[in-house]
């Protein structure tokens, strides 16, 4: 008869195998400021479903950088543009211009002239309120 050798695996080895086999989470995708532009106030982003976004463009006096991923348009705004504003659904506000759950960055579909990438947040907020039928937070009656 031949000699049978057994190899025991320690818990550390099993954990290491599990980690190597598990899918690795991807790094968060951020919207990049185009070359030649500066973002002195930092960048956040507001995502709006495409149908609403198209309706909003005519209501905006100035559009900054806008990105699209097929389902949403992403508007660059200065950091902390959510302070004292409740962005109405179905918009999604993301600090740091992060695109959640994305495997690649959305495509840049609009780039303004000049060196500043921002869409002014108040006109963007008002346009979004208008197309969603939402009363702006400062106009809503307080109980």
PDB file of C-alpha atoms in Angstrom:
ATOM      1  CA  UNK A   1       0.000   0.000   0.000  1.00  0.00           C
ATOM      2  CA  UNK A   2       1.029   3.514  -0.703  1.00  0.00           C
ATOM      3  CA  UNK A   3       1.498   6.198   1.852  1.00  0.00           C
ATOM      4  CA  UNK A   4      -1.361   8.676   2.085  1.00  0.00           C
ATOM      5  CA  UNK A   5      -0.488  12.132   3.264  1.00  0.00           C
ATOM      6  CA  UNK A   6      -3.085  14.584   4.335  1.00  0.00           C
ATOM      7  CA  UNK A   7      -2.646  18.270   4.366  1.00  0.00           C
ATOM      8  CA  UNK A   8      -4.524  20.260   6.916  1.00  0.00           C
ATOM      9  CA  UNK A   9      -5.546  23.799   6.258  1.00  0.00           C
ATOM     10  CA  UNK A  10      -5.499  26.349   8.990  1.00  0.00           C
ATOM     11  CA  UNK A  11      -8.176  28.989   9.404  1.00  0.00           C
ATOM     12  CA  UNK A  12      -5.772  31.670   8.127  1.00  0.00           C
ATOM     13  CA  UNK A  13      -5.309  29.707   4.898  1.00  0.00           C
ATOM     14  CA  UNK A  14      -9.052  29.316   4.413  1.00  0.00           C
ATOM     15  CA  UNK A  15      -9.689  33.003   5.000  1.00  0.00           C
ATOM     16  CA  UNK A  16      -6.953  33.870   2.501  1.00  0.00           C
ATOM     17  CA  UNK A  17      -8.505  31.578  -0.116  1.00  0.00           C
ATOM     18  CA  UNK A  18     -11.931  33.100   0.442  1.00  0.00           C
ATOM     19  CA  UNK A  19     -10.575  36.609   0.025  1.00  0.00           C
ATOM     20  CA  UNK A  20      -8.776  35.733  -3.207  1.00  0.00           C
ATOM     21  CA  UNK A  21     -11.924  34.149  -4.657  1.00  0.00           C
ATOM     22  CA  UNK A  22     -14.335  36.895  -3.561  1.00  0.00           C
ATOM     23  CA  UNK A  23     -15.083  39.615  -6.085  1.00  0.00           C
ATOM     24  CA  UNK A  24     -13.161  42.731  -5.280  1.00  0.00           C
ATOM     25  CA  UNK A  25     -15.199  45.884  -4.851  1.00  0.00           C
ATOM     26  CA  UNK A  26     -14.376  48.456  -7.486  1.00  0.00           C
ATOM     27  CA  UNK A  27     -13.012  51.844  -6.594  1.00  0.00           C
ATOM     28  CA  UNK A  28     -15.551  54.635  -6.484  1.00  0.00           C
ATOM     29  CA  UNK A  29     -15.883  56.420  -9.792  1.00  0.00           C
ATOM     30  CA  UNK A  30     -15.585  60.202  -9.643  1.00  0.00           C
ATOM     31  CA  UNK A  31     -16.455  62.730 -12.290  1.00  0.00           C
ATOM     32  CA  UNK A  32     -13.267  64.368 -13.487  1.00  0.00           C
ATOM     33  CA  UNK A  33     -12.973  68.057 -14.116  1.00  0.00           C
ATOM     34  CA  UNK A  34     -11.895  68.479 -17.755  1.00  0.00           C
ATOM     35  CA  UNK A  35      -8.333  69.535 -18.509  1.00  0.00           C
ATOM     36  CA  UNK A  36      -7.858  73.285 -18.434  1.00  0.00           C
ATOM     37  CA  UNK A  37     -10.627  73.792 -15.872  1.00  0.00           C
ATOM     38  CA  UNK A  38     -10.261  74.391 -12.154  1.00  0.00           C
ATOM     39  CA  UNK A  39     -12.653  73.606  -9.327  1.00  0.00           C
ATOM     40  CA  UNK A  40     -11.671  76.104  -6.609  1.00  0.00           C
ATOM     41  CA  UNK A  41     -14.770  75.273  -4.531  1.00  0.00           C
ATOM     42  CA  UNK A  42     -14.450  71.496  -4.800  1.00  0.00           C
ATOM     43  CA  UNK A  43     -16.977  69.364  -6.671  1.00  0.00           C
ATOM     44  CA  UNK A  44     -20.165  67.562  -5.831  1.00  0.00           C
ATOM     45  CA  UNK A  45     -22.680  66.214  -8.327  1.00  0.00           C
ATOM     46  CA  UNK A  46     -26.420  66.103  -8.798  1.00  0.00           C
ATOM     47  CA  UNK A  47     -27.795  63.141 -10.763  1.00  0.00           C
ATOM     48  CA  UNK A  48     -31.103  63.592 -12.557  1.00  0.00           C
ATOM     49  CA  UNK A  49     -32.958  61.057 -14.715  1.00  0.00           C
ATOM     50  CA  UNK A  50     -32.398  61.883 -18.372  1.00  0.00           C
ATOM     51  CA  UNK A  51     -36.027  62.806 -19.131  1.00  0.00           C
ATOM     52  CA  UNK A  52     -36.049  65.439 -16.373  1.00  0.00           C
ATOM     53  CA  UNK A  53     -32.558  66.635 -17.293  1.00  0.00           C
ATOM     54  CA  UNK A  54     -33.553  67.357 -20.884  1.00  0.00           C
ATOM     55  CA  UNK A  55     -36.522  69.400 -19.656  1.00  0.00           C
ATOM     56  CA  UNK A  56     -34.283  71.333 -17.262  1.00  0.00           C
ATOM     57  CA  UNK A  57     -31.744  72.565 -19.828  1.00  0.00           C
ATOM     58  CA  UNK A  58     -34.019  75.277 -21.236  1.00  0.00           C
ATOM     59  CA  UNK A  59     -34.549  76.648 -17.726  1.00  0.00           C
ATOM     60  CA  UNK A  60     -30.865  77.099 -16.892  1.00  0.00           C
ATOM     61  CA  UNK A  61     -29.051  80.378 -17.548  1.00  0.00           C
ATOM     62  CA  UNK A  62     -25.702  78.564 -17.536  1.00  0.00           C
ATOM     63  CA  UNK A  63     -24.771  74.912 -17.705  1.00  0.00           C
ATOM     64  CA  UNK A  64     -21.484  73.699 -16.342  1.00  0.00           C
ATOM     65  CA  UNK A  65     -20.043  70.267 -17.000  1.00  0.00           C
ATOM     66  CA  UNK A  66     -22.721  67.652 -17.570  1.00  0.00           C
ATOM     67  CA  UNK A  67     -22.058  63.909 -17.829  1.00  0.00           C
ATOM     68  CA  UNK A  68     -24.409  61.139 -18.978  1.00  0.00           C
ATOM     69  CA  UNK A  69     -24.476  57.410 -18.355  1.00  0.00           C
ATOM     70  CA  UNK A  70     -27.600  56.535 -20.337  1.00  0.00           C
ATOM     71  CA  UNK A  71     -30.059  56.701 -17.449  1.00  0.00           C
ATOM     72  CA  UNK A  72     -28.931  59.885 -15.677  1.00  0.00           C
ATOM     73  CA  UNK A  73     -27.283  63.190 -16.328  1.00  0.00           C
ATOM     74  CA  UNK A  74     -24.740  64.298 -13.743  1.00  0.00           C
ATOM     75  CA  UNK A  75     -24.285  68.036 -13.109  1.00  0.00           C
ATOM     76  CA  UNK A  76     -21.135  69.340 -11.394  1.00  0.00           C
ATOM     77  CA  UNK A  77     -21.877  71.824  -8.613  1.00  0.00           C
ATOM     78  CA  UNK A  78     -19.638  73.417  -5.971  1.00  0.00           C
ATOM     79  CA  UNK A  79     -19.044  71.331  -2.852  1.00  0.00           C
ATOM     80  CA  UNK A  80     -21.698  71.589  -0.145  1.00  0.00           C
ATOM     81  CA  UNK A  81     -24.411  72.722  -2.544  1.00  0.00           C
ATOM     82  CA  UNK A  82     -26.721  70.553  -0.493  1.00  0.00           C
ATOM     83  CA  UNK A  83     -26.433  72.745   2.615  1.00  0.00           C
ATOM     84  CA  UNK A  84     -29.923  73.993   3.480  1.00  0.00           C
ATOM     85  CA  UNK A  85     -31.341  72.420   0.306  1.00  0.00           C
ATOM     86  CA  UNK A  86     -33.312  69.223   0.050  1.00  0.00           C
ATOM     87  CA  UNK A  87     -32.842  68.156  -3.548  1.00  0.00           C
ATOM     88  CA  UNK A  88     -36.197  66.755  -4.701  1.00  0.00           C
ATOM     89  CA  UNK A  89     -36.623  63.161  -5.764  1.00  0.00           C
ATOM     90  CA  UNK A  90     -35.731  61.619  -8.084  1.00  0.00           C
ATOM     91  CA  UNK A  91     -32.497  63.637  -8.005  1.00  0.00           C
ATOM     92  CA  UNK A  92     -29.534  62.193  -6.159  1.00  0.00           C
ATOM     93  CA  UNK A  93     -26.870  64.421  -4.618  1.00  0.00           C
ATOM     94  CA  UNK A  94     -23.384  62.989  -4.184  1.00  0.00           C
ATOM     95  CA  UNK A  95     -20.543  64.603  -2.281  1.00  0.00           C
ATOM     96  CA  UNK A  96     -17.183  64.487  -4.016  1.00  0.00           C
ATOM     97  CA  UNK A  97     -18.823  63.998  -7.440  1.00  0.00           C
ATOM     98  CA  UNK A  98     -18.923  60.244  -6.855  1.00  0.00           C
ATOM     99  CA  UNK A  99     -21.009  58.106  -9.194  1.00  0.00           C
ATOM    100  CA  UNK A 100     -22.290  55.266  -6.987  1.00  0.00           C
ATOM    101  CA  UNK A 101     -22.323  51.715  -8.330  1.00  0.00           C
ATOM    102  CA  UNK A 102     -20.596  52.707 -11.577  1.00  0.00           C
ATOM    103  CA  UNK A 103     -17.874  50.628 -13.193  1.00  0.00           C
ATOM    104  CA  UNK A 104     -16.800  53.470 -15.453  1.00  0.00           C
ATOM    105  CA  UNK A 105     -17.264  57.220 -15.524  1.00  0.00           C
ATOM    106  CA  UNK A 106     -20.207  58.689 -17.438  1.00  0.00           C
ATOM    107  CA  UNK A 107     -19.415  60.514 -20.685  1.00  0.00           C
ATOM    108  CA  UNK A 108     -18.963  64.280 -20.726  1.00  0.00           C
ATOM    109  CA  UNK A 109     -21.832  65.632 -22.856  1.00  0.00           C
ATOM    110  CA  UNK A 110     -21.528  69.349 -22.140  1.00  0.00           C
ATOM    111  CA  UNK A 111     -18.495  71.443 -21.280  1.00  0.00           C
ATOM    112  CA  UNK A 112     -18.896  75.192 -20.787  1.00  0.00           C
ATOM    113  CA  UNK A 113     -16.555  77.799 -22.125  1.00  0.00           C
ATOM    114  CA  UNK A 114     -14.158  79.184 -19.565  1.00  0.00           C
ATOM    115  CA  UNK A 115     -12.337  77.553 -16.717  1.00  0.00           C
ATOM    116  CA  UNK A 116     -15.103  76.838 -14.184  1.00  0.00           C
ATOM    117  CA  UNK A 117     -16.984  73.505 -14.427  1.00  0.00           C
ATOM    118  CA  UNK A 118     -19.967  74.339 -12.230  1.00  0.00           C
ATOM    119  CA  UNK A 119     -23.647  74.665 -12.967  1.00  0.00           C
ATOM    120  CA  UNK A 120     -24.948  77.281 -10.521  1.00  0.00           C
ATOM    121  CA  UNK A 121     -26.739  75.229  -7.844  1.00  0.00           C
ATOM    122  CA  UNK A 122     -29.701  77.527  -7.118  1.00  0.00           C
ATOM    123  CA  UNK A 123     -30.883  77.752 -10.766  1.00  0.00           C
ATOM    124  CA  UNK A 124     -30.299  73.983 -11.075  1.00  0.00           C
ATOM    125  CA  UNK A 125     -32.358  73.375  -7.921  1.00  0.00           C
ATOM    126  CA  UNK A 126     -35.171  75.641  -9.139  1.00  0.00           C
ATOM    127  CA  UNK A 127     -35.233  74.002 -12.583  1.00  0.00           C
ATOM    128  CA  UNK A 128     -35.409  70.591 -10.935  1.00  0.00           C
ATOM    129  CA  UNK A 129     -38.232  71.720  -8.638  1.00  0.00           C
ATOM    130  CA  UNK A 130     -40.099  73.061 -11.661  1.00  0.00           C
ATOM    131  CA  UNK A 131     -39.873  69.874 -13.742  1.00  0.00           C
ATOM    132  CA  UNK A 132     -40.699  67.620 -10.783  1.00  0.00           C
ATOM    133  CA  UNK A 133     -43.570  69.786  -9.532  1.00  0.00           C
ATOM    134  CA  UNK A 134     -41.859  70.248  -6.166  1.00  0.00           C
ATOM    135  CA  UNK A 135     -42.206  73.414  -4.121  1.00  0.00           C
ATOM    136  CA  UNK A 136     -38.775  74.833  -3.251  1.00  0.00           C
ATOM    137  CA  UNK A 137     -37.957  74.209   0.410  1.00  0.00           C
ATOM    138  CA  UNK A 138     -37.852  77.899   1.328  1.00  0.00           C
ATOM    139  CA  UNK A 139     -41.321  78.425  -0.212  1.00  0.00           C
ATOM    140  CA  UNK A 140     -43.001  75.488   1.499  1.00  0.00           C
ATOM    141  CA  UNK A 141     -45.194  76.393   4.451  1.00  0.00           C
ATOM    142  CA  UNK A 142     -43.660  75.376   7.753  1.00  0.00           C
ATOM    143  CA  UNK A 143     -45.857  73.774  10.376  1.00  0.00           C
TER     144      UNK A 143
END
